[in-house]
XYZ file of C-alpha atoms in Angstrom:
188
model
C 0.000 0.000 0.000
C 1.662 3.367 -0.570
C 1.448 6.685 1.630
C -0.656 9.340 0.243
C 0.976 12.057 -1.189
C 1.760 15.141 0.693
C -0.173 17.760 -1.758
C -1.131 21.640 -1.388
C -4.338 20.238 -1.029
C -4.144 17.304 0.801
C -1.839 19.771 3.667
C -4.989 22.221 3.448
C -7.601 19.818 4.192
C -5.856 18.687 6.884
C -5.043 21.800 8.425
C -8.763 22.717 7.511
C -9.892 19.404 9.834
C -7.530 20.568 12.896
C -8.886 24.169 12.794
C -12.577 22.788 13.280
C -11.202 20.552 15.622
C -9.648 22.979 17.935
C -12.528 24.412 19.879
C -11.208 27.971 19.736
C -11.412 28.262 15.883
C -14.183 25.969 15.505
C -16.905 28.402 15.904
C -15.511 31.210 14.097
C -15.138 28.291 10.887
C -18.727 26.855 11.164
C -19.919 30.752 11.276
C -18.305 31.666 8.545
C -19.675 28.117 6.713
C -23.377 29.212 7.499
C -22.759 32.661 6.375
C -22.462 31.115 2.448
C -25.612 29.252 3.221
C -27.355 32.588 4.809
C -27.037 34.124 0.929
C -30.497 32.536 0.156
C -33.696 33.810 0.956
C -35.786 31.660 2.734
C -39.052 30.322 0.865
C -42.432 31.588 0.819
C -45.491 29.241 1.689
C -47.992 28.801 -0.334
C -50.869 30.203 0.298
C -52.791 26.840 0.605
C -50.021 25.701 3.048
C -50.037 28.289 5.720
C -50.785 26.962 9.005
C -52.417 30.119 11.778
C -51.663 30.799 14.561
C -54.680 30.959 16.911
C -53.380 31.257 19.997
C -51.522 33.775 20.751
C -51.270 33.615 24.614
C -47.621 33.246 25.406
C -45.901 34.932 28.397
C -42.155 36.320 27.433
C -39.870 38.436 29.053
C -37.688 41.061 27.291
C -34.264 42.047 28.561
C -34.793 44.283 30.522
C -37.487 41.950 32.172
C -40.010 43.525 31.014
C -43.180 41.807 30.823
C -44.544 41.015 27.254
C -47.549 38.551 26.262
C -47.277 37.625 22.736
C -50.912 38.377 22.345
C -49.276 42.630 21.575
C -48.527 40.693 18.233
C -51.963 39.774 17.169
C -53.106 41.578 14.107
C -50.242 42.254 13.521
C -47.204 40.968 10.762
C -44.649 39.700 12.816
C -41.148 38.293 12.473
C -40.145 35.765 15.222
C -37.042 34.235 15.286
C -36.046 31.543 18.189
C -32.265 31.663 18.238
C -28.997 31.315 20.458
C -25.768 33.295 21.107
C -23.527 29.742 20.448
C -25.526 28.823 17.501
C -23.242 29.325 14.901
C -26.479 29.668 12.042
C -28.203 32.396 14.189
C -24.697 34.348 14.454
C -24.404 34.124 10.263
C -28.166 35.060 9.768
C -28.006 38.088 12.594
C -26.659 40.943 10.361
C -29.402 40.558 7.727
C -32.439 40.803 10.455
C -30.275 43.652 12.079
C -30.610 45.600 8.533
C -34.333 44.070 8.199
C -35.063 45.619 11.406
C -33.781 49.085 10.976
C -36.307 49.311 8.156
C -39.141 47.815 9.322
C -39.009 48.325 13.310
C -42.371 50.220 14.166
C -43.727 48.979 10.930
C -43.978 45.146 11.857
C -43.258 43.230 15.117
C -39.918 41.818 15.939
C -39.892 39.048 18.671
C -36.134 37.673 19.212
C -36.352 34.372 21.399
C -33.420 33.170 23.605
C -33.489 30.435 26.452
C -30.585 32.008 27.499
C -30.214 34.421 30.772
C -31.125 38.279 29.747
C -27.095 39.348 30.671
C -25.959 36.759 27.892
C -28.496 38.494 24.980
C -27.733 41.639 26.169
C -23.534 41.096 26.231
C -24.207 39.552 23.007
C -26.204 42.478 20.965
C -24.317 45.093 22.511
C -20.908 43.184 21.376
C -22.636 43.044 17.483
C -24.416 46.498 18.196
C -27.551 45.014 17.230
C -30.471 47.511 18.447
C -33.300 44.910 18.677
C -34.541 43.470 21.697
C -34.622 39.929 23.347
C -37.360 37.960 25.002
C -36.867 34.528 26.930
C -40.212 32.340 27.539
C -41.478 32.115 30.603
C -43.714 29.249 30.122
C -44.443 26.374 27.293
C -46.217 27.439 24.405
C -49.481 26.859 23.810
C -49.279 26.820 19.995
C -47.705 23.911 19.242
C -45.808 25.442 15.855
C -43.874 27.523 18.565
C -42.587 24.580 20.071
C -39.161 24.259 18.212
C -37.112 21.306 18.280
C -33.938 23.062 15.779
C -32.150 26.918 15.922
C -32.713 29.063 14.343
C -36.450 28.655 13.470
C -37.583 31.734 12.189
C -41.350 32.663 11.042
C -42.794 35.769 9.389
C -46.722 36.080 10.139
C -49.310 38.107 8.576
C -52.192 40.286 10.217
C -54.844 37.337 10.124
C -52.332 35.069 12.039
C -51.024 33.101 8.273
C -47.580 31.715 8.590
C -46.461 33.086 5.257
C -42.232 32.055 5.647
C -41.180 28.897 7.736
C -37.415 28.862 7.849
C -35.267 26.328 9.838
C -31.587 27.507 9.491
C -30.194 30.226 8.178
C -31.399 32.368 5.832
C -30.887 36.096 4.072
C -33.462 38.028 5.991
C -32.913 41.112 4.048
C -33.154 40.003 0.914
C -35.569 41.276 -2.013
C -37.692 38.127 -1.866
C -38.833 39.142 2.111
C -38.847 42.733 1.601
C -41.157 42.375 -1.039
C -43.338 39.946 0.955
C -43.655 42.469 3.824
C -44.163 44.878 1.749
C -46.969 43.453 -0.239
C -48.151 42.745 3.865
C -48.243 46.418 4.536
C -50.462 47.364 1.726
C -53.093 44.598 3.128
């Protein structure tokens, strides 16, 4: 049996393997590997396919521990995004709802869901001076599509409740195809 050669490329892959091996680097690699996949925009439903919501009793918490019942959404279009600080998808998909945000906050809900302690959110969008705000659950919820089992889940809503984008990983939130959408949502 002979060795394998010692290529350019064989060298990088194996350098490329110890780098998302050591834990330091590891992060920083698979961010920058879901930041290729957060170029897409995520898909629209349609409109046959939406599921409603029709329950919107949920008790959060924002940052600041602040009381807020997810029932302040109804009627409303919402974005909701469950999400982590050491999810390495959320991190590559959190500059395009940053930019998302400073054009449509006041204009449509955004509800930013973290099981982590407030101090953690808060170190974390002050670090990425990100301006939106964070909300932890303080109870189960009801709705069943709210129960998540993968981060980040994100969902844009309508006014009537209509699920109109169900994303699991990351995605281009800013992107033409969801400006439009929420757009189109605004003239409704």
């Amino acid at each position: 049996m002979k060795a394998p050669k010692l290529t350019i490329k064989n060298i990088l892959f194996a350098i490329f393997l110890l780098l998302i091996i050591i834990p330091t680097t590891r992060q920083f690699i698979q961010i920058q590997l879901q930041k290729g996949l957060a170029l897409f925009s995520p898909g629209i439903e349609s409109v046959e396919d939406r599921a409603v919501i029709t329950d919107y009793n949920w008790q959060l918490v924002d940052i600041n521990g602040n009381a807020y019942n997810f029932r302040q959404a109804e009627n409303k279009i919402v974005l909701i995004s469950f999400w982590a600080t050491w999810c390495p998808p959320c991190i590559a998909e959190m500059p395009s709802m940053q930019k998302l945000h400073d054009d449509y906050e006041g204009k449509i809900e955004f509800v930013f869901i973290s099981n982590e302690k407030p101090e953690v959110i808060t170190s974390f969008l002050q670090k990425n001076n990100y301006t939106f705000n964070g909300y932890s659950p303080l109870e189960v919820p009801t709705n069943t599509l709210f129960k998540v089992n993968s981060i980040p889940r994100t969902f844009l809503i309508d006014q009537k409740g209509s699920i109109v984008i169900d994303k699991n990983g990351a995605a281009n939130w800013n992107s033409d195809t969801v400006r439009e959408t929420i757009d189109q949502l605004l003239q409704l």
